[in-house]
Structure formats: C-alpha cells, structure tokens
Short mmCIF file of C-alpha atoms in Angstrom, two decimals:
data_model
loop_
_atom_site.label_atom_id
_atom_site.label_comp_id
_atom_site.label_asym_id
_atom_site.label_seq_id
_atom_site.Cartn_x
_atom_site.Cartn_y
_atom_site.Cartn_z
CA MET A 19 95.27 104.73 82.09
CA ASN A 20 97.33 106.14 81.31
CA LYS A 21 99.65 107.06 78.83
CA LEU A 22 107.43 107.53 72.00
CA TRP A 23 109.87 109.12 73.40
CA THR A 24 109.74 111.01 69.94
CA ILE A 25 108.70 113.51 72.36
CA PRO A 26 111.90 115.02 72.51
CA PHE A 27 112.35 116.02 69.43
CA ALA A 28 108.85 116.41 68.27
CA ILE A 29 109.19 119.04 71.42
CA THR A 30 112.15 120.68 70.08
CA LEU A 31 110.52 121.97 67.15
CA LEU A 32 108.72 124.02 70.30
CA ALA A 33 111.91 125.61 71.28
CA GLY A 34 114.84 127.29 70.21
CA SER A 35 117.09 125.83 73.25
CA ILE A 36 117.10 122.88 75.13
CA ALA A 37 116.75 123.49 78.97
CA GLY A 38 117.69 120.17 81.19
CA CYS A 39 115.19 117.55 82.20
CA SER A 40 114.60 117.67 85.78
CA GLY A 41 112.30 115.87 87.59
CA MET A 42 108.91 116.17 89.91
CA ASN A 43 108.87 116.98 93.83
CA ASP A 44 109.23 113.83 95.84
CA ALA A 45 107.22 114.96 98.88
CA ALA A 46 105.85 112.45 100.89
CA ASN A 47 102.15 113.65 102.60
CA THR A 48 99.03 114.68 100.47
CA GLU A 49 97.21 114.81 103.18
CA ASN A 50 97.94 116.99 105.65
CA HIS A 51 97.64 120.35 104.04
CA THR A 52 96.07 123.16 101.83
CA ALA A 53 98.06 125.22 98.87
CA ASN A 54 98.67 128.66 100.43
CA GLU A 55 101.06 130.04 97.99
CA ASN A 56 99.36 132.17 95.33
CA ALA A 57 95.52 131.01 97.01
CA GLY A 58 92.12 133.09 97.19
CA GLU A 59 90.83 134.95 94.52
CA VAL A 60 92.98 135.22 91.09
CA LYS A 61 90.62 136.80 88.33
CA PRO A 62 92.90 136.94 84.78
CA ASN A 63 92.65 140.36 83.15
CA VAL A 64 89.66 139.08 80.25
CA ASN A 65 88.04 142.25 78.28
CA SER A 66 85.30 142.25 76.07
CA GLU A 67 86.54 141.24 72.85
CA GLN A 68 85.47 137.96 70.91
CA VAL A 69 87.72 134.99 71.65
CA THR A 70 87.85 132.16 70.29
CA LEU A 71 89.40 129.24 72.34
CA ARG A 72 89.92 125.18 71.98
CA PHE A 73 89.25 122.82 74.90
CA SER A 74 90.85 119.40 74.31
CA TRP A 75 90.03 115.94 76.58
CA TRP A 76 89.15 112.56 76.46
CA GLY A 77 87.10 110.35 78.03
CA GLY A 78 83.60 108.13 78.85
CA ALA A 79 80.18 109.78 77.13
CA ASP A 80 79.53 110.92 80.45
CA ARG A 81 82.71 112.70 81.51
CA HIS A 82 82.64 114.15 77.21
CA GLU A 83 78.37 115.99 78.06
CA ALA A 84 79.13 117.34 81.53
CA THR A 85 82.00 118.54 80.27
CA LEU A 86 80.27 120.34 77.63
CA ASP A 87 77.67 121.16 80.11
CA VAL A 88 79.91 123.17 81.64
CA ILE A 89 81.72 124.80 79.33
CA ASP A 90 78.45 126.04 77.45
CA LEU A 91 77.22 128.03 81.08
CA TYR A 92 80.60 129.76 81.15
CA MET A 93 79.64 131.09 77.59
CA LYS A 94 76.32 131.33 78.36
CA LYS A 95 78.05 134.22 80.93
CA HIS A 96 80.44 135.24 78.87
CA PRO A 97 78.72 135.81 76.17
CA ASN A 98 82.18 137.12 73.81
CA VAL A 99 83.64 134.23 73.61
CA THR A 100 83.35 130.73 72.16
CA ILE A 101 84.55 127.37 73.40
CA GLU A 102 85.17 124.58 71.01
CA GLY A 103 85.44 121.42 72.69
CA GLU A 104 87.45 118.36 70.97
CA TYR A 105 86.71 115.35 72.97
CA SER A 106 87.62 111.48 71.91
CA GLY A 107 88.63 108.54 73.75
CA TYR A 108 92.15 107.40 75.38
CA THR A 109 94.04 105.67 72.06
CA GLY A 110 95.73 107.84 69.72
CA TYR A 111 94.61 111.17 72.09
CA TYR A 112 98.17 111.76 73.29
CA GLN A 113 99.62 110.90 69.20
CA LYS A 114 97.45 113.62 68.22
CA LEU A 115 98.72 115.84 71.29
CA LEU A 116 102.54 115.72 70.36
CA THR A 117 101.79 116.33 66.02
CA GLN A 118 99.98 119.19 67.51
CA LEU A 119 102.19 120.65 70.41
CA SER A 120 104.89 120.23 66.80
CA SER A 121 103.09 121.42 64.75
CA ASN A 122 102.39 124.80 67.08
CA ILE A 123 97.98 124.44 66.45
CA ALA A 124 97.48 123.00 69.70
CA PRO A 125 94.57 123.38 72.02
CA ASP A 126 94.38 126.45 74.69
CA ILE A 127 93.66 124.39 77.08
CA ILE A 128 94.76 121.32 77.42
CA GLN A 129 94.18 117.69 79.34
CA ILE A 130 96.48 115.48 80.09
CA ASP A 131 97.89 112.21 81.58
CA GLN A 132 99.85 112.98 84.77
CA PRO A 133 102.70 110.46 84.00
CA TRP A 134 104.04 112.27 80.10
CA ILE A 135 104.44 115.42 82.21
CA ALA A 136 107.43 115.08 82.32
CA GLU A 137 107.75 114.23 79.16
CA LEU A 138 106.36 117.19 77.46
CA THR A 139 108.26 119.75 79.98
CA SER A 140 111.60 118.55 79.78
CA HIS A 141 112.36 120.68 76.70
CA SER A 142 110.47 123.60 76.15
CA ASP A 143 108.22 126.03 77.89
CA VAL A 144 105.30 124.09 76.34
CA PHE A 145 102.93 124.88 79.77
CA VAL A 146 101.62 128.20 81.45
CA ASP A 147 103.67 128.63 84.57
CA LEU A 148 100.63 128.60 87.06
CA HIS A 149 102.34 129.82 89.76
CA GLY A 150 100.43 133.90 90.37
CA ARG A 151 97.59 132.71 88.00
CA VAL A 152 95.07 130.96 89.03
CA ASP A 153 93.10 130.72 92.25
CA LEU A 154 94.61 127.58 93.85
CA SER A 155 91.75 127.81 96.63
CA GLY A 156 91.60 123.82 97.89
CA PHE A 157 94.51 122.28 96.41
CA ASP A 158 96.65 120.10 98.50
CA GLN A 159 99.75 121.25 97.81
CA THR A 160 101.99 118.50 98.77
CA PHE A 161 99.69 116.99 95.88
CA LEU A 162 100.76 119.50 93.87
CA ASP A 163 104.84 118.99 94.56
CA ASP A 164 103.90 115.18 93.79
CA PHE A 165 102.23 115.67 90.48
CA SER A 166 101.92 119.27 88.58
CA VAL A 167 105.37 121.31 89.52
CA VAL A 168 108.32 119.76 86.94
CA ASN A 169 111.60 122.35 87.34
CA GLY A 170 109.61 124.66 89.38
CA LYS A 171 107.47 125.74 87.83
CA LEU A 172 102.68 124.88 88.14
CA GLN A 173 102.76 122.89 84.43
CA ALA A 174 98.71 122.15 85.21
CA LEU A 175 95.98 121.38 87.77
CA PRO A 176 94.87 118.07 88.79
CA THR A 177 91.45 117.48 87.92
CA GLY A 178 90.21 114.61 90.73
CA LEU A 179 92.37 112.11 92.40
CA ASN A 180 92.39 108.32 91.10
CA GLY A 181 93.61 105.47 91.85
CA ASP A 182 93.70 101.82 91.10
CA ILE A 183 90.51 99.42 91.90
CA THR A 184 88.76 96.74 90.89
CA ILE A 185 85.25 97.98 89.66
CA TYR A 186 82.34 94.94 89.84
CA ASN A 187 78.76 93.85 88.75
CA LYS A 188 77.64 93.10 92.37
CA ASP A 189 74.06 92.22 91.30
CA ALA A 190 75.76 89.66 87.70
CA MET A 191 78.43 88.25 90.24
CA SER A 192 75.57 86.92 92.68
CA LYS A 193 74.29 85.45 90.07
CA ALA A 194 77.00 83.88 89.05
CA GLY A 195 77.28 82.52 93.07
CA ILE A 196 80.54 84.41 93.99
CA GLN A 197 80.99 86.17 96.71
CA VAL A 198 83.86 88.97 96.19
CA ASP A 199 86.49 89.51 98.71
CA GLU A 200 87.61 92.61 99.55
CA LYS A 201 91.67 91.55 100.09
CA LEU A 202 91.55 90.47 96.77
CA ASP A 203 94.30 88.90 95.32
CA TRP A 204 95.59 87.07 91.64
CA ASP A 205 94.28 83.69 93.43
CA LYS A 206 91.17 84.83 94.09
CA LEU A 207 90.60 86.50 90.52
CA ILE A 208 91.78 82.63 89.18
CA ALA A 209 89.27 81.14 91.64
CA TYR A 210 86.09 83.42 90.14
CA GLY A 211 87.32 82.77 86.86
CA GLU A 212 87.22 78.65 87.30
CA LYS A 213 83.34 79.75 88.70
CA LEU A 214 82.35 81.52 86.48
CA LYS A 215 83.31 78.89 82.82
CA LEU A 216 81.11 76.22 84.99
CA ALA A 217 78.54 78.07 86.58
CA LYS A 218 77.83 80.75 83.15
CA PRO A 219 80.38 79.45 80.41
CA SER A 220 79.80 81.96 78.70
CA ALA A 221 80.79 84.73 80.80
CA TYR A 222 84.28 85.54 81.35
CA LEU A 223 85.18 87.04 85.01
CA LEU A 224 87.10 91.02 83.61
CA ASN A 225 85.81 93.46 80.81
CA SER A 226 90.02 94.60 79.41
CA GLY A 227 91.88 96.50 77.01
CA LEU A 228 95.32 96.41 76.21
CA TYR A 229 96.10 99.11 78.39
CA ASN A 230 94.65 97.39 81.66
CA LEU A 231 96.23 94.46 80.07
CA SER A 232 99.95 96.51 80.83
CA ASP A 233 98.72 97.15 83.97
CA ILE A 234 98.20 93.35 84.85
CA LEU A 235 101.63 92.63 83.71
CA ARG A 236 103.21 95.37 85.38
CA LYS A 237 101.85 94.71 88.72
CA TYR A 238 102.15 91.39 88.70
CA MET A 239 105.36 91.87 88.50
CA VAL A 240 105.83 94.79 90.46
CA GLN A 241 104.49 92.56 93.68
CA HIS A 242 106.43 89.72 92.32
CA THR A 243 109.83 91.51 92.81
CA GLY A 244 108.50 94.83 95.20
CA GLN A 245 110.50 96.97 93.20
CA ARG A 246 109.13 99.61 90.16
CA TRP A 247 109.16 97.63 87.06
CA ILE A 248 111.37 100.06 85.38
CA MET A 249 114.29 101.67 87.20
CA GLN A 250 114.21 105.52 87.57
CA ASP A 251 117.39 104.69 85.76
CA TYR A 252 116.97 103.57 83.09
CA THR A 253 117.03 99.77 84.09
CA LEU A 254 114.51 96.75 84.06
CA GLY A 255 113.48 96.27 87.68
CA PHE A 256 113.06 92.25 86.36
CA THR A 257 114.51 89.21 85.53
CA LYS A 258 113.30 87.00 82.47
CA LYS A 259 111.66 84.93 84.72
CA ASP A 260 110.07 87.50 86.06
CA ALA A 261 108.69 87.97 82.73
CA VAL A 262 107.88 84.68 81.84
CA ASP A 263 105.97 84.04 85.18
CA ALA A 264 104.09 87.45 84.30
CA PHE A 265 103.20 86.51 80.93
CA ASN A 266 102.45 82.70 82.26
CA PHE A 267 99.62 84.27 84.24
CA LEU A 268 98.17 86.05 80.98
CA LEU A 269 97.99 82.77 79.52
CA ARG A 270 96.11 81.17 82.71
CA MET A 271 93.97 83.98 83.63
CA GLU A 272 91.92 83.83 79.87
CA LYS A 273 91.83 79.83 80.41
CA SER A 274 90.41 80.43 83.72
CA HIS A 275 87.96 82.45 81.93
CA VAL A 276 89.70 84.87 83.66
CA LEU A 277 89.92 87.58 80.06
CA GLN A 278 88.01 86.61 77.11
CA PRO A 279 90.30 85.73 74.05
CA PHE A 280 91.88 87.44 72.88
CA GLU A 281 90.53 88.36 69.48
CA ASP A 282 87.43 89.47 71.51
CA ILE A 283 89.07 91.45 73.64
CA LEU A 284 90.50 93.71 70.60
CA PRO A 285 87.53 95.14 68.79
CA TYR A 286 87.02 96.82 72.04
CA ASP A 287 90.23 97.87 73.21
CA GLU A 288 89.47 102.24 73.53
CA GLU A 289 86.45 101.59 74.62
CA PRO A 290 85.56 98.92 76.69
CA SER A 291 82.89 99.69 78.49
CA HIS A 292 80.66 99.73 75.43
CA ASN A 293 81.48 95.78 74.90
CA PRO A 294 77.53 94.77 74.74
CA LYS A 295 78.75 92.11 77.28
CA TRP A 296 79.47 94.56 79.64
CA ALA A 297 75.95 95.79 79.41
CA ASN A 298 74.13 92.22 80.16
CA GLY A 299 76.01 90.42 81.93
CA GLN A 300 78.60 88.82 80.39
CA LEU A 301 81.53 90.36 81.94
CA MET A 302 82.10 91.07 86.05
CA ALA A 303 84.80 93.59 86.54
CA TYR A 304 86.71 95.69 85.57
CA LEU A 305 90.78 96.72 86.92
CA ASP A 306 90.51 100.10 86.23
CA GLN A 307 91.08 103.22 88.44
CA VAL A 308 88.27 105.70 90.45
CA SER A 309 87.52 107.91 88.23
CA GLU A 310 86.06 105.49 84.67
CA LEU A 311 83.30 104.14 87.99
CA GLU A 312 80.41 105.83 86.42
CA ASN A 313 82.05 105.44 83.11
CA TYR A 314 80.82 101.83 83.80
CA GLN A 315 77.89 102.12 85.11
CA SER A 316 75.96 104.21 83.33
CA GLN A 317 76.56 101.13 80.62
CA THR A 318 74.70 99.23 83.04
CA LYS A 319 71.92 98.73 85.07
CA ASN A 320 72.71 96.70 86.65
CA ALA A 321 74.35 97.96 90.57
CA LEU A 322 78.51 98.07 90.47
CA ASP A 323 80.44 97.84 93.99
CA VAL A 324 84.94 98.41 94.80
CA VAL A 325 87.74 96.74 96.09
CA GLN A 326 91.07 96.90 96.24
CA SER A 327 92.99 95.81 93.16
CA PRO A 328 94.97 92.45 93.58
CA ILE A 329 97.60 92.38 95.95
CA LEU A 330 100.21 89.67 96.46
CA ALA A 331 99.81 88.22 99.98
CA GLY A 332 102.70 89.82 101.78
CA THR A 333 104.28 91.51 98.83
CA THR A 334 106.83 95.29 99.79
CA ASP A 335 105.14 97.01 97.24
CA THR A 336 102.01 95.92 96.03
CA GLY A 337 102.35 98.32 92.45
CA VAL A 338 98.52 100.10 93.39
CA VAL A 339 99.27 103.91 91.94
CA MET A 340 97.02 106.72 93.20
CA ARG A 341 97.60 109.90 91.74
CA PRO A 342 95.55 112.84 89.28
CA SER A 343 93.13 111.86 87.34
CA GLN A 344 94.71 113.95 84.87
CA LEU A 345 95.68 117.61 84.99
CA ILE A 346 94.45 120.68 82.94
CA ALA A 347 97.04 122.56 81.45
CA VAL A 348 97.65 126.27 79.57
CA ASN A 349 99.42 125.92 76.33
CA ALA A 350 101.96 128.63 76.77
CA ALA A 351 101.59 129.77 72.29
CA SER A 352 97.82 129.87 72.55
CA ARG A 353 97.20 133.58 72.00
CA GLN A 354 94.73 134.01 74.76
CA GLN A 355 95.64 133.00 77.56
CA GLU A 356 94.21 134.63 80.37
CA THR A 357 90.44 133.77 78.66
CA ALA A 358 91.78 130.52 78.84
CA LEU A 359 93.24 131.08 82.68
CA ASP A 360 89.81 132.29 83.54
CA PHE A 361 87.76 129.36 82.07
CA LEU A 362 90.23 127.09 84.66
CA ASN A 363 88.87 129.01 88.05
CA PHE A 364 85.20 128.31 86.57
CA PHE A 365 86.22 124.78 85.61
CA TYR A 366 87.69 124.48 89.03
CA HIS A 367 85.95 127.52 91.93
CA ASP A 368 82.46 128.07 89.98
CA PRO A 369 80.14 126.47 91.99
CA GLU A 370 77.27 125.36 89.30
CA ALA A 371 80.26 123.94 87.75
CA ILE A 372 81.25 122.20 90.19
CA LYS A 373 77.99 120.39 90.58
CA LEU A 374 77.80 119.42 86.58
CA LEU A 375 80.68 118.06 86.93
CA GLY A 376 80.50 115.70 89.78
CA THR A 377 82.93 112.84 89.64
CA VAL A 378 83.20 112.36 86.04
CA ARG A 379 87.27 112.94 86.49
CA GLY A 380 87.03 110.88 90.47
CA VAL A 381 86.65 112.42 93.81
CA PRO A 382 87.60 116.16 92.71
CA ALA A 383 90.85 118.14 93.77
CA THR A 384 89.45 120.54 95.81
CA ALA A 385 88.94 120.48 99.42
CA ASP A 386 85.96 122.78 98.43
CA ALA A 387 84.43 120.77 95.78
CA ARG A 388 84.74 117.98 97.80
CA THR A 389 82.20 119.74 100.67
CA LEU A 390 79.96 120.93 98.39
CA LEU A 391 79.65 118.14 96.57
CA VAL A 392 79.06 116.26 99.69
CA LYS A 393 76.53 118.25 101.14
CA GLU A 394 74.70 118.23 97.30
CA LYS A 395 74.55 114.47 97.52
CA LEU A 396 76.19 114.40 94.44
CA MET A 397 79.18 112.02 95.30
CA ASN A 398 78.61 108.82 94.20
CA PRO A 399 79.92 106.75 97.96
CA LEU A 400 81.23 104.04 95.05
CA VAL A 401 84.19 106.88 94.06
CA ALA A 402 84.83 108.48 97.64
CA LYS A 403 85.01 104.60 98.57
CA GLY A 404 87.44 103.81 96.26
CA ILE A 405 89.54 106.30 96.64
CA GLU A 406 89.76 104.97 100.46
CA ILE A 407 90.70 101.81 99.61
CA THR A 408 93.15 103.10 96.85
CA LYS A 409 94.40 104.82 99.67
CA ALA A 410 94.80 102.17 101.61
CA THR A 411 96.48 99.82 99.26
CA LYS A 412 98.68 102.05 97.37
CA GLY A 413 102.82 101.45 96.59
CA SER A 414 105.48 103.59 95.21
CA LYS A 415 104.90 106.14 92.74
CA GLU A 416 105.38 105.65 89.65
CA ASN A 417 108.43 107.23 88.15
CA TYR A 418 108.12 108.72 84.04
CA VAL A 419 110.48 106.41 82.32
CA GLU A 420 108.64 103.41 82.67
CA THR A 421 105.07 105.73 81.28
CA SER A 422 106.33 106.69 78.53
CA TYR A 423 104.57 105.67 75.42
CA GLU A 424 106.81 104.23 74.10
CA VAL A 425 107.54 101.26 76.69
CA TYR A 426 103.88 100.94 77.04
CA ASN A 427 103.58 100.57 73.25
CA ILE A 428 106.08 97.89 73.55
CA THR A 429 103.90 96.39 76.02
CA THR A 430 100.97 96.11 74.45
CA HIS A 431 102.76 94.65 70.84
CA ILE A 432 103.63 92.05 72.29
CA ILE A 433 101.27 91.12 74.75
CA LYS A 434 99.07 90.71 71.61
CA LYS A 435 101.33 87.86 70.24
CA VAL A 436 101.34 86.11 73.06
CA GLY A 437 97.22 86.22 72.90
CA PHE A 438 97.05 85.78 69.70
CA LYS A 439 99.45 82.90 70.49
CA LYS A 440 102.59 84.15 68.11
CA GLU A 441 104.66 83.72 70.80
CA THR A 442 105.52 81.39 73.48
CA PRO A 443 105.55 83.22 77.50
CA GLU A 444 109.76 82.25 77.05
CA GLN A 445 110.25 83.96 73.98
CA ALA A 446 107.93 87.28 74.81
CA ALA A 447 109.95 87.60 77.77
CA ASP A 448 113.59 88.30 75.46
CA GLU A 449 112.00 90.37 73.32
CA LEU A 450 110.13 92.65 75.71
CA MET A 451 113.61 92.76 77.53
CA GLN A 452 115.27 93.45 74.61
CA ARG A 453 113.14 96.30 73.33
CA LEU A 454 112.89 97.80 76.77
CA THR A 455 116.67 97.24 76.46
CA GLU A 456 117.29 99.23 73.42
CA GLN A 457 114.26 101.93 74.35
CA LEU A 458 115.22 102.85 77.57
CA ALA A 459 118.78 103.62 76.00
CA GLU A 460 116.95 106.22 73.71
CA ILE A 461 115.50 108.03 76.73
CA LYS A 462 117.99 107.50 78.50
CA LYS A 463 120.36 109.69 75.28
CA ALA A 464 117.30 111.74 75.20
CA ASP A 465 117.39 113.01 78.16
#
C-alpha cells in the first residue's frame, strides 16, 4: 500500500492561485516503447559548494538499509553534499508530508505513493517538472504518461513496477498439508483457513494490517460488481447489499482462521511483517504488493512463493492493480534543485546504485536496471514471477478519488467497528455509504 481531502486546503497555502484539477493520461500499453523524449544523459549544473539535502521515504528495514547505502555512495563521490535520510513506516507518512508541504518545510526529495499525485498537484506546482531536467533513458514512456504525468508535467519518476499478489510461506503451508492453488480465489482462502484451523489451531492464514483489510473489501466488491467501487464521477460503484456481503466475508474470514482476531492485528498494523507469528510460521500468507516480498522474506528463514491475488471466477474486473511501486519527486520549493536532480540521475542510472537498491522497491522501472540485475543475478526470481502474475491478472486502473486518504480512513474506521463487533455488517454498510457519499461530495466541491 498505500495512501484527506483536506489536501486542497493544505496545498493552497503553497500557491497564490488555484489551477484547475487535472486527470491522469490514460494510455493503454505499458510495454511497447521506451521514453525517448529528453532521453540520454542529462547533467544538472552542480557546483562544489556545500549542500545539504533531505530525502524522505517509507518502507521496511531492507529498503531503509539499501537507500542509505546509495546515499552514502553518492556522498563519497560528492564530498560537498550531505543527504539526510528521513525514513519511516507507511502509517502517518502522508499526514506528515501534508503538514510539511503546507508549512514549506518538506524535504528536497520526496517519495510519494502514486495515488496521491493527482491530489497533491491539482492546486499548485508542488513538484519540479522533470521534463528535460533528468535522464529518462530506459523509462517506458507510456508508463510515465499513465502514472507520473499530470497537467502535462512530469511530476515524479516511478521507482519500480509493482502489483498485487499473494505472498505465502511455502514451508509452513506444506507442513500444514496445504497445497496453494495458483488460481487462488476467495472460496479457496476459506478452505485453507478451515484446514489450518484443524491442523494447527494456533495458526492463521493471513498476516494483515488495516490497509490490507481495506484492500480486501475493495477487491471483493469490485470483483462482484465488475466496476470500480468508487467511480470517477464521485459516485459509489456498489449497493448496500454489495457492502453487506463484503463485511460478512471479512467476518467469515476471521471465523475460518483466514484472519487473526482484530485485537491481534492492530498491534502490528503499521508493520505486519514484524509480527512474530509470521517469523515462526503461525501466519502463513499475505495479500500485498510485489515490492513487499523482500521485506517479508527478511523476517523469516522459511521459503516463500507467490500466486495471484484471490480472484472470483468469471469476474469482469479482477480489481488487481498494477502500478509504480512508489514515485520520487523533487520539491519545487527546494533551494538545491540541481543537486537533487543530480542525485535522481545517480539513483536511477548509476550501476552501483542500481545493484545496491536491487528490488527493494519492486522490479526497477528502467530497462537498463532490469538488465543489470538479471545479469548480476541480483533480482529475486520471485519478484520477477510476481510481476508476471500481476501483468496476467491486472484489472481496471484505480482512480484518484477512490484512493484518497480520507476514503481509506473512513473505510478502515468502519472495518474496525465490524471487527470488534461494534456494528453489524448492515449497520456498517449504511455508515460506509453515508460517509463516503458525504466525503465524495466534499471532494467534488473541492475539485
């Protein structure tokens, strides 16, 4: 994952005027051609004066370590530059960034989640337009157009290719007598949980945080309705019955040992991979994105494998998302833009930096980086396998309305009520529809 519609008001503080909201370009094929416009070596004008930059990102320990190593390598080659890493988990990152942007104290280089980009850039020039400012060789132009260009400006660069998969502990599943079907669906999840409940009562199938539960709820409804759960025109793409069914399924997952009790989920909500039950094989699998695979592998000695996300047979929309792992942007308010841009070139194109980063942000976004990692045998075969699975199963593209932080916050708040039996699925469905309808009206008004 993943992901306040107080955003327009926060961002407006950065600009004297408000520009019209723009949509993302909607090109179809991400595989056919490579970025040529402004491609080749682009060297920002960097002098030798002492410079300090700040670079913020979220992630697990493996991503932190690799990114810090790249920063150290750059600083060794540029003794006049100091780059301060500001890293954390995903929870709370967005709210902090909004505060920093509105107060004009945001870092120079900023990792952002792709669904945020339209919101962040809709009312002011928050980020540097990277067209002609950085080396775009090796990037797929269609992928950039789809996910990084807003209002004709290249707002950020993708860190890697990412998508939804199921990551599972192959050793632990085998010991429990469970053979995971490559064509995983919701009924099979329940069947595996029931089998696990009998074979190993202290174990549960899925390791989850609230973000994952929100994603399960969305995917379940998308697959059953055949359309996005929130539409681009600010309306709901589901009925009360659809929502009731989805909440009932979450409860069924808990009863069947697919999910842990909610009181056991919340302590590890920000970093589910750190749950000791994952390390000792009492939690067997995780519904997440390819870029998280290395993080999960680092927390267990057991062998892992990947299969598709649960998909309802015959659905017209799988709800499986393929998109950038993250994006990296340069703060338009930075006083050291040239050095920040030079670091971006280094981050994406220096061979040693590429090898240090490996696949901690998913499959690299440039063709040259992918070729190098394969040649050096530095790409986890499971990561490559996961991307191929996502390509084969991907559904419709998320719209920025459904991925806004406030929509996510409303959803997880109600999921907690259901999980702790504070609301019935029927009550939760009513509240979800009412609150989302109100929030969508606010979003539409702000646009």
